[in-house]
Amino acid sequence: MSTPTDAAAPPPTAGAATDTAALQRLLTWLSPAYPVGAYTYSHGLERAVEDGAVRDRATLAAFVGSVLQAGAGRIDGALLVAAYRAAGDGPALDAVADLAAAWRGTAETALETMAQGTAFLRVTRAAWPDQRLDAFAARHGNAIAHPVALGAAAAWQGVDLRLALFGFLSAFAANIVSAGVRLVPLGQTDGQIATATLLPALEAATAAALDADLDRIGTAAPVLDLFSLRHETQYTRLFRS
């Protein structure tokens, strides 16, 4: 059920001006220092390295590019956009949250998005209090997928949609690259070169998310899911996914 706070003014449009306060919030939310535990997840990369599928800078960049354009990045981007656009409509926003909670192929990737979303809600509600975010969290037992939580918060805090979306996908990609630097292992410079090469994939994923229809969108990356499934029983693990 919606609450009176759900009827607040609609969120800013994708072209809204971005002031320094909104930018500061976004940069903080996406920083590796924001305590959501992102560093504990590799999104199945640990298994891909174990199997030899990812073994150098080029294969790491290819793995992350596939995640962005054909895997979770494709879905998470669309979910963030839908949450942002539904921020003024409680029932519609709740429907996006329910869909996101069910939209993962493996237990570990489900944990990855839900645990980070829960942590994001806890910290963001304390640092940037907002009754609408409080009510949204309460309706879902404080368990909301990360892109949905961030998308709604961005709308209510006046953050530009395209910046929030591109920033979220960039942070997601950078976290996997960081895991790859440790797992392959690679040098820090190789990690940054891999990140730099991902710009076209990030731009494509951003454009696709802005045009996505949640009733029609899907993914076709079974190998990524298999890496995640096999990671659950991997003998030695550094990461939770």
PDB file of C-alpha atoms in Angstrom:
ATOM      1  CA  MET A   1       0.000   0.000   0.000  1.00  0.00           C
ATOM      2  CA  SER A   2       1.191   3.508  -0.707  1.00  0.00           C
ATOM      3  CA  THR A   3       1.618   6.089   2.019  1.00  0.00           C
ATOM      4  CA  PRO A   4       0.949   9.855   1.931  1.00  0.00           C
ATOM      5  CA  THR A   5       4.635  10.475   1.381  1.00  0.00           C
ATOM      6  CA  ASP A   6       4.461   8.485  -1.854  1.00  0.00           C
ATOM      7  CA  ALA A   7       2.327  11.242  -3.352  1.00  0.00           C
ATOM      8  CA  ALA A   8       5.160  13.753  -3.130  1.00  0.00           C
ATOM      9  CA  ALA A   9       6.292  15.711  -6.156  1.00  0.00           C
ATOM     10  CA  PRO A  10       7.504  13.518  -9.028  1.00  0.00           C
ATOM     11  CA  PRO A  11      11.234  12.897  -9.353  1.00  0.00           C
ATOM     12  CA  PRO A  12      13.393  15.132 -11.492  1.00  0.00           C
ATOM     13  CA  THR A  13      13.720  14.260 -15.146  1.00  0.00           C
ATOM     14  CA  ALA A  14      16.787  12.765 -16.750  1.00  0.00           C
ATOM     15  CA  GLY A  15      17.787  16.235 -17.889  1.00  0.00           C
ATOM     16  CA  ALA A  16      17.527  17.922 -14.486  1.00  0.00           C
ATOM     17  CA  ALA A  17      20.362  20.185 -13.443  1.00  0.00           C
ATOM     18  CA  THR A  18      22.862  18.600 -11.075  1.00  0.00           C
ATOM     19  CA  ASP A  19      24.091  20.776  -8.226  1.00  0.00           C
ATOM     20  CA  THR A  20      27.104  20.119  -6.055  1.00  0.00           C
ATOM     21  CA  ALA A  21      25.046  18.633  -3.213  1.00  0.00           C
ATOM     22  CA  ALA A  22      23.464  16.018  -5.492  1.00  0.00           C
ATOM     23  CA  LEU A  23      26.825  15.232  -7.073  1.00  0.00           C
ATOM     24  CA  GLN A  24      28.435  14.851  -3.659  1.00  0.00           C
ATOM     25  CA  ARG A  25      25.751  12.370  -2.639  1.00  0.00           C
ATOM     26  CA  LEU A  26      26.148  10.320  -5.792  1.00  0.00           C
ATOM     27  CA  LEU A  27      29.939  10.196  -5.587  1.00  0.00           C
ATOM     28  CA  THR A  28      29.714   9.182  -1.938  1.00  0.00           C
ATOM     29  CA  TRP A  29      27.148   6.461  -2.595  1.00  0.00           C
ATOM     30  CA  LEU A  30      29.281   4.960  -5.351  1.00  0.00           C
ATOM     31  CA  SER A  31      32.617   5.229  -3.566  1.00  0.00           C
ATOM     32  CA  PRO A  32      34.378   1.991  -2.545  1.00  0.00           C
ATOM     33  CA  ALA A  33      34.405   3.541   0.934  1.00  0.00           C
ATOM     34  CA  TYR A  34      30.587   3.532   1.157  1.00  0.00           C
ATOM     35  CA  PRO A  35      29.898   0.656   3.575  1.00  0.00           C
ATOM     36  CA  VAL A  36      27.788  -1.682   1.455  1.00  0.00           C
ATOM     37  CA  GLY A  37      30.369  -4.485   1.329  1.00  0.00           C
ATOM     38  CA  ALA A  38      30.894  -4.394  -2.436  1.00  0.00           C
ATOM     39  CA  TYR A  39      34.513  -5.505  -2.062  1.00  0.00           C
ATOM     40  CA  THR A  40      33.375  -8.914  -0.777  1.00  0.00           C
ATOM     41  CA  TYR A  41      31.725  -9.873  -4.091  1.00  0.00           C
ATOM     42  CA  SER A  42      33.284 -10.920  -7.412  1.00  0.00           C
ATOM     43  CA  HIS A  43      30.064 -11.769  -9.313  1.00  0.00           C
ATOM     44  CA  GLY A  44      31.358 -15.240 -10.232  1.00  0.00           C
ATOM     45  CA  LEU A  45      34.725 -13.944 -11.408  1.00  0.00           C
ATOM     46  CA  GLU A  46      36.552 -15.985  -8.793  1.00  0.00           C
ATOM     47  CA  ARG A  47      35.312 -19.175 -10.445  1.00  0.00           C
ATOM     48  CA  ALA A  48      36.109 -17.845 -13.919  1.00  0.00           C
ATOM     49  CA  VAL A  49      39.703 -17.257 -12.826  1.00  0.00           C
ATOM     50  CA  GLU A  50      39.864 -20.703 -11.222  1.00  0.00           C
ATOM     51  CA  ASP A  51      38.710 -22.266 -14.493  1.00  0.00           C
ATOM     52  CA  GLY A  52      41.199 -20.260 -16.556  1.00  0.00           C
ATOM     53  CA  ALA A  53      38.518 -18.391 -18.473  1.00  0.00           C
ATOM     54  CA  VAL A  54      39.814 -15.080 -17.097  1.00  0.00           C
ATOM     55  CA  ARG A  55      43.606 -15.013 -17.031  1.00  0.00           C
ATOM     56  CA  ASP A  56      44.790 -11.584 -18.180  1.00  0.00           C
ATOM     57  CA  ARG A  57      43.702  -7.995 -18.765  1.00  0.00           C
ATOM     58  CA  ALA A  58      41.908  -8.695 -22.020  1.00  0.00           C
ATOM     59  CA  THR A  59      39.850 -11.611 -20.712  1.00  0.00           C
ATOM     60  CA  LEU A  60      38.997  -9.651 -17.552  1.00  0.00           C
ATOM     61  CA  ALA A  61      37.678  -6.743 -19.626  1.00  0.00           C
ATOM     62  CA  ALA A  62      35.703  -9.174 -21.792  1.00  0.00           C
ATOM     63  CA  PHE A  63      34.152 -10.782 -18.703  1.00  0.00           C
ATOM     64  CA  VAL A  64      33.074  -7.447 -17.245  1.00  0.00           C
ATOM     65  CA  GLY A  65      31.790  -6.238 -20.608  1.00  0.00           C
ATOM     66  CA  SER A  66      29.610  -9.329 -20.866  1.00  0.00           C
ATOM     67  CA  VAL A  67      28.221  -8.736 -17.375  1.00  0.00           C
ATOM     68  CA  LEU A  68      27.340  -5.158 -18.307  1.00  0.00           C
ATOM     69  CA  GLN A  69      25.698  -5.844 -21.640  1.00  0.00           C
ATOM     70  CA  ALA A  70      24.288  -9.353 -21.368  1.00  0.00           C
ATOM     71  CA  GLY A  71      24.194 -10.157 -17.657  1.00  0.00           C
ATOM     72  CA  ALA A  72      23.250  -8.465 -14.408  1.00  0.00           C
ATOM     73  CA  GLY A  73      24.302  -5.033 -15.644  1.00  0.00           C
ATOM     74  CA  ARG A  74      21.597  -5.137 -18.291  1.00  0.00           C
ATOM     75  CA  ILE A  75      18.926  -5.977 -15.715  1.00  0.00           C
ATOM     76  CA  ASP A  76      20.194  -3.773 -12.886  1.00  0.00           C
ATOM     77  CA  GLY A  77      20.401  -0.738 -15.128  1.00  0.00           C
ATOM     78  CA  ALA A  78      16.801  -1.191 -16.227  1.00  0.00           C
ATOM     79  CA  LEU A  79      15.684  -1.706 -12.627  1.00  0.00           C
ATOM     80  CA  LEU A  80      17.445   1.462 -11.475  1.00  0.00           C
ATOM     81  CA  VAL A  81      15.775   3.494 -14.209  1.00  0.00           C
ATOM     82  CA  ALA A  82      12.356   2.003 -13.428  1.00  0.00           C
ATOM     83  CA  ALA A  83      12.751   2.721  -9.707  1.00  0.00           C
ATOM     84  CA  TYR A  84      13.827   6.299 -10.390  1.00  0.00           C
ATOM     85  CA  ARG A  85      10.876   6.939 -12.688  1.00  0.00           C
ATOM     86  CA  ALA A  86       8.421   5.290 -10.271  1.00  0.00           C
ATOM     87  CA  ALA A  87       9.645   7.179  -7.205  1.00  0.00           C
ATOM     88  CA  GLY A  88       6.489   9.303  -7.135  1.00  0.00           C
ATOM     89  CA  ASP A  89       4.161   6.275  -7.362  1.00  0.00           C
ATOM     90  CA  GLY A  90       4.292   3.963  -4.330  1.00  0.00           C
ATOM     91  CA  PRO A  91       2.582   0.896  -5.851  1.00  0.00           C
ATOM     92  CA  ALA A  92       4.632   1.126  -9.047  1.00  0.00           C
ATOM     93  CA  LEU A  93       7.855   1.452  -7.059  1.00  0.00           C
ATOM     94  CA  ASP A  94       6.903  -1.517  -4.887  1.00  0.00           C
ATOM     95  CA  ALA A  95       6.307  -3.585  -8.022  1.00  0.00           C
ATOM     96  CA  VAL A  96       9.825  -2.764  -9.249  1.00  0.00           C
ATOM     97  CA  ALA A  97      11.268  -3.749  -5.872  1.00  0.00           C
ATOM     98  CA  ASP A  98       9.387  -7.069  -5.891  1.00  0.00           C
ATOM     99  CA  LEU A  99      10.577  -7.835  -9.420  1.00  0.00           C
ATOM    100  CA  ALA A 100      14.181  -7.032  -8.526  1.00  0.00           C
ATOM    101  CA  ALA A 101      14.067  -9.326  -5.493  1.00  0.00           C
ATOM    102  CA  ALA A 102      13.148 -12.242  -7.758  1.00  0.00           C
ATOM    103  CA  TRP A 103      15.414 -11.408 -10.696  1.00  0.00           C
ATOM    104  CA  ARG A 104      18.631 -13.281 -10.064  1.00  0.00           C
ATOM    105  CA  GLY A 105      19.836 -16.553 -11.541  1.00  0.00           C
ATOM    106  CA  THR A 106      21.791 -17.846  -8.548  1.00  0.00           C
ATOM    107  CA  ALA A 107      21.720 -17.676  -4.761  1.00  0.00           C
ATOM    108  CA  GLU A 108      25.048 -15.860  -4.589  1.00  0.00           C
ATOM    109  CA  THR A 109      24.133 -13.105  -7.020  1.00  0.00           C
ATOM    110  CA  ALA A 110      20.826 -12.691  -5.185  1.00  0.00           C
ATOM    111  CA  LEU A 111      22.772 -12.264  -1.948  1.00  0.00           C
ATOM    112  CA  GLU A 112      25.067  -9.803  -3.705  1.00  0.00           C
ATOM    113  CA  THR A 113      22.318  -7.392  -4.704  1.00  0.00           C
ATOM    114  CA  MET A 114      20.055  -7.775  -1.660  1.00  0.00           C
ATOM    115  CA  ALA A 115      22.791  -7.500   0.960  1.00  0.00           C
ATOM    116  CA  GLN A 116      24.260  -4.416  -0.677  1.00  0.00           C
ATOM    117  CA  GLY A 117      20.828  -2.871  -1.061  1.00  0.00           C
ATOM    118  CA  THR A 118      20.028  -3.473   2.606  1.00  0.00           C
ATOM    119  CA  ALA A 119      23.344  -1.919   3.653  1.00  0.00           C
ATOM    120  CA  PHE A 120      22.793   1.018   1.308  1.00  0.00           C
ATOM    121  CA  LEU A 121      19.393   1.698   2.854  1.00  0.00           C
ATOM    122  CA  ARG A 122      20.748   1.595   6.393  1.00  0.00           C
ATOM    123  CA  VAL A 123      23.583   4.037   5.769  1.00  0.00           C
ATOM    124  CA  THR A 124      21.721   6.374   3.412  1.00  0.00           C
ATOM    125  CA  ARG A 125      18.722   6.701   5.714  1.00  0.00           C
ATOM    126  CA  ALA A 126      21.063   7.706   8.536  1.00  0.00           C
ATOM    127  CA  ALA A 127      23.197  10.153   6.545  1.00  0.00           C
ATOM    128  CA  TRP A 128      20.481  11.663   4.292  1.00  0.00           C
ATOM    129  CA  PRO A 129      17.177  11.199   6.166  1.00  0.00           C
ATOM    130  CA  ASP A 130      14.119  11.036   3.940  1.00  0.00           C
ATOM    131  CA  GLN A 131      10.661   9.939   5.039  1.00  0.00           C
ATOM    132  CA  ARG A 132       9.919   8.521   1.596  1.00  0.00           C
ATOM    133  CA  LEU A 133      12.978   6.259   1.728  1.00  0.00           C
ATOM    134  CA  ASP A 134      12.056   5.254   5.285  1.00  0.00           C
ATOM    135  CA  ALA A 135       8.543   4.296   4.204  1.00  0.00           C
ATOM    136  CA  PHE A 136       9.810   2.412   1.143  1.00  0.00           C
ATOM    137  CA  ALA A 137      12.284   0.432   3.245  1.00  0.00           C
ATOM    138  CA  ALA A 138       9.642  -0.362   5.863  1.00  0.00           C
ATOM    139  CA  ARG A 139       7.228  -1.741   3.278  1.00  0.00           C
ATOM    140  CA  HIS A 140       9.882  -4.255   2.173  1.00  0.00           C
ATOM    141  CA  GLY A 141      11.374  -5.201   5.523  1.00  0.00           C
ATOM    142  CA  ASN A 142      14.488  -3.132   4.762  1.00  0.00           C
ATOM    143  CA  ALA A 143      15.431  -5.653   2.053  1.00  0.00           C
ATOM    144  CA  ILE A 144      15.558  -4.004  -1.368  1.00  0.00           C
ATOM    145  CA  ALA A 145      17.873  -4.789  -4.290  1.00  0.00           C
ATOM    146  CA  HIS A 146      20.774  -2.380  -4.597  1.00  0.00           C
ATOM    147  CA  PRO A 147      19.874  -0.736  -7.958  1.00  0.00           C
ATOM    148  CA  VAL A 148      16.281  -0.168  -6.850  1.00  0.00           C
ATOM    149  CA  ALA A 149      17.294   1.345  -3.518  1.00  0.00           C
ATOM    150  CA  LEU A 150      19.826   3.617  -5.194  1.00  0.00           C
ATOM    151  CA  GLY A 151      17.483   4.563  -8.023  1.00  0.00           C
ATOM    152  CA  ALA A 152      14.714   5.638  -5.648  1.00  0.00           C
ATOM    153  CA  ALA A 153      17.131   7.506  -3.377  1.00  0.00           C
ATOM    154  CA  ALA A 154      18.651   9.296  -6.374  1.00  0.00           C
ATOM    155  CA  ALA A 155      15.227  10.486  -7.509  1.00  0.00           C
ATOM    156  CA  TRP A 156      14.285  11.756  -4.071  1.00  0.00           C
ATOM    157  CA  GLN A 157      17.663  13.428  -3.533  1.00  0.00           C
ATOM    158  CA  GLY A 158      17.615  15.280  -6.860  1.00  0.00           C
ATOM    159  CA  VAL A 159      20.385  13.318  -8.576  1.00  0.00           C
ATOM    160  CA  ASP A 160      20.269  13.289 -12.374  1.00  0.00           C
ATOM    161  CA  LEU A 161      19.015   9.964 -13.739  1.00  0.00           C
ATOM    162  CA  ARG A 162      21.640   9.446 -16.425  1.00  0.00           C
ATOM    163  CA  LEU A 163      24.472  10.290 -14.030  1.00  0.00           C
ATOM    164  CA  ALA A 164      23.095   7.963 -11.361  1.00  0.00           C
ATOM    165  CA  LEU A 165      22.707   5.149 -13.895  1.00  0.00           C
ATOM    166  CA  PHE A 166      26.106   5.554 -15.532  1.00  0.00           C
ATOM    167  CA  GLY A 167      27.738   5.951 -12.122  1.00  0.00           C
ATOM    168  CA  PHE A 168      26.097   2.818 -10.731  1.00  0.00           C
ATOM    169  CA  LEU A 169      27.148   0.702 -13.705  1.00  0.00           C
ATOM    170  CA  SER A 170      30.672   2.157 -13.589  1.00  0.00           C
ATOM    171  CA  ALA A 171      31.025   1.357  -9.899  1.00  0.00           C
ATOM    172  CA  PHE A 172      29.701  -2.168 -10.488  1.00  0.00           C
ATOM    173  CA  ALA A 173      32.233  -2.723 -13.266  1.00  0.00           C
ATOM    174  CA  ALA A 174      35.084  -1.202 -11.269  1.00  0.00           C
ATOM    175  CA  ASN A 175      34.371  -3.509  -8.349  1.00  0.00           C
ATOM    176  CA  ILE A 176      34.647  -6.600 -10.552  1.00  0.00           C
ATOM    177  CA  VAL A 177      37.859  -5.268 -12.086  1.00  0.00           C
ATOM    178  CA  SER A 178      39.235  -4.702  -8.592  1.00  0.00           C
ATOM    179  CA  ALA A 179      38.449  -8.318  -7.744  1.00  0.00           C
ATOM    180  CA  GLY A 180      40.217  -9.389 -10.935  1.00  0.00           C
ATOM    181  CA  VAL A 181      43.346  -7.429 -10.035  1.00  0.00           C
ATOM    182  CA  ARG A 182      43.549  -9.496  -6.846  1.00  0.00           C
ATOM    183  CA  LEU A 183      42.508 -12.840  -8.319  1.00  0.00           C
ATOM    184  CA  VAL A 184      44.372 -13.159 -11.642  1.00  0.00           C
ATOM    185  CA  PRO A 185      46.514 -11.374 -10.339  1.00  0.00           C
ATOM    186  CA  LEU A 186      47.132  -8.198 -12.310  1.00  0.00           C
ATOM    187  CA  GLY A 187      49.008  -5.007 -11.628  1.00  0.00           C
ATOM    188  CA  GLN A 188      47.085  -1.905 -10.623  1.00  0.00           C
ATOM    189  CA  THR A 189      47.915  -0.222 -13.939  1.00  0.00           C
ATOM    190  CA  ASP A 190      46.518  -3.173 -15.884  1.00  0.00           C
ATOM    191  CA  GLY A 191      43.369  -2.883 -13.807  1.00  0.00           C
ATOM    192  CA  GLN A 192      42.965   0.774 -14.729  1.00  0.00           C
ATOM    193  CA  ILE A 193      43.634   0.046 -18.405  1.00  0.00           C
ATOM    194  CA  ALA A 194      40.926  -2.628 -18.300  1.00  0.00           C
ATOM    195  CA  THR A 195      38.546  -0.128 -16.714  1.00  0.00           C
ATOM    196  CA  ALA A 196      39.326   2.460 -19.388  1.00  0.00           C
ATOM    197  CA  THR A 197      38.520   0.009 -22.187  1.00  0.00           C
ATOM    198  CA  LEU A 198      35.044  -0.568 -20.710  1.00  0.00           C
ATOM    199  CA  LEU A 199      33.732   2.902 -21.638  1.00  0.00           C
ATOM    200  CA  PRO A 200      31.930   1.736 -24.822  1.00  0.00           C
ATOM    201  CA  ALA A 201      30.268  -1.118 -22.899  1.00  0.00           C
ATOM    202  CA  LEU A 202      29.230   1.284 -20.134  1.00  0.00           C
ATOM    203  CA  GLU A 203      27.777   3.759 -22.627  1.00  0.00           C
ATOM    204  CA  ALA A 204      25.892   0.990 -24.423  1.00  0.00           C
ATOM    205  CA  ALA A 205      24.555  -0.434 -21.150  1.00  0.00           C
ATOM    206  CA  THR A 206      23.428   3.028 -20.052  1.00  0.00           C
ATOM    207  CA  ALA A 207      21.603   3.695 -23.318  1.00  0.00           C
ATOM    208  CA  ALA A 208      19.956   0.258 -23.226  1.00  0.00           C
ATOM    209  CA  ALA A 209      18.755   0.767 -19.650  1.00  0.00           C
ATOM    210  CA  LEU A 210      17.194   4.132 -20.422  1.00  0.00           C
ATOM    211  CA  ASP A 211      15.188   2.559 -23.257  1.00  0.00           C
ATOM    212  CA  ALA A 212      14.387  -0.741 -21.517  1.00  0.00           C
ATOM    213  CA  ASP A 213      10.902  -2.150 -21.003  1.00  0.00           C
ATOM    214  CA  LEU A 214      10.737  -4.342 -17.890  1.00  0.00           C
ATOM    215  CA  ASP A 215       7.919  -6.369 -19.461  1.00  0.00           C
ATOM    216  CA  ARG A 216      10.174  -7.384 -22.341  1.00  0.00           C
ATOM    217  CA  ILE A 217      13.737  -7.303 -21.066  1.00  0.00           C
ATOM    218  CA  GLY A 218      15.787 -10.422 -20.389  1.00  0.00           C
ATOM    219  CA  THR A 219      19.322 -11.755 -20.475  1.00  0.00           C
ATOM    220  CA  ALA A 220      21.117 -14.594 -22.194  1.00  0.00           C
ATOM    221  CA  ALA A 221      24.401 -15.176 -20.382  1.00  0.00           C
ATOM    222  CA  PRO A 222      24.241 -18.765 -19.096  1.00  0.00           C
ATOM    223  CA  VAL A 223      28.028 -19.062 -18.755  1.00  0.00           C
ATOM    224  CA  LEU A 224      28.048 -16.200 -16.254  1.00  0.00           C
ATOM    225  CA  ASP A 225      25.371 -17.979 -14.220  1.00  0.00           C
ATOM    226  CA  LEU A 226      27.345 -21.211 -14.391  1.00  0.00           C
ATOM    227  CA  PHE A 227      30.424 -19.504 -12.986  1.00  0.00           C
ATOM    228  CA  SER A 228      28.300 -18.227 -10.110  1.00  0.00           C
ATOM    229  CA  LEU A 229      26.682 -21.614  -9.496  1.00  0.00           C
ATOM    230  CA  ARG A 230      30.044 -23.382  -9.471  1.00  0.00           C
ATOM    231  CA  HIS A 231      31.491 -20.753  -7.165  1.00  0.00           C
ATOM    232  CA  GLU A 232      29.064 -21.876  -4.450  1.00  0.00           C
ATOM    233  CA  THR A 233      31.015 -25.133  -4.071  1.00  0.00           C
ATOM    234  CA  GLN A 234      34.496 -23.864  -4.901  1.00  0.00           C
ATOM    235  CA  TYR A 235      36.995 -25.301  -2.437  1.00  0.00           C
ATOM    236  CA  THR A 236      38.898 -22.096  -1.657  1.00  0.00           C
ATOM    237  CA  ARG A 237      37.054 -18.781  -1.867  1.00  0.00           C
ATOM    238  CA  LEU A 238      37.976 -15.184  -1.095  1.00  0.00           C
ATOM    239  CA  PHE A 239      34.660 -13.689  -2.203  1.00  0.00           C
ATOM    240  CA  ARG A 240      30.992 -14.215  -1.341  1.00  0.00           C
ATOM    241  CA  SER A 241      30.001 -14.482  -5.004  1.00  0.00           C
TER     242      SER A 241
END
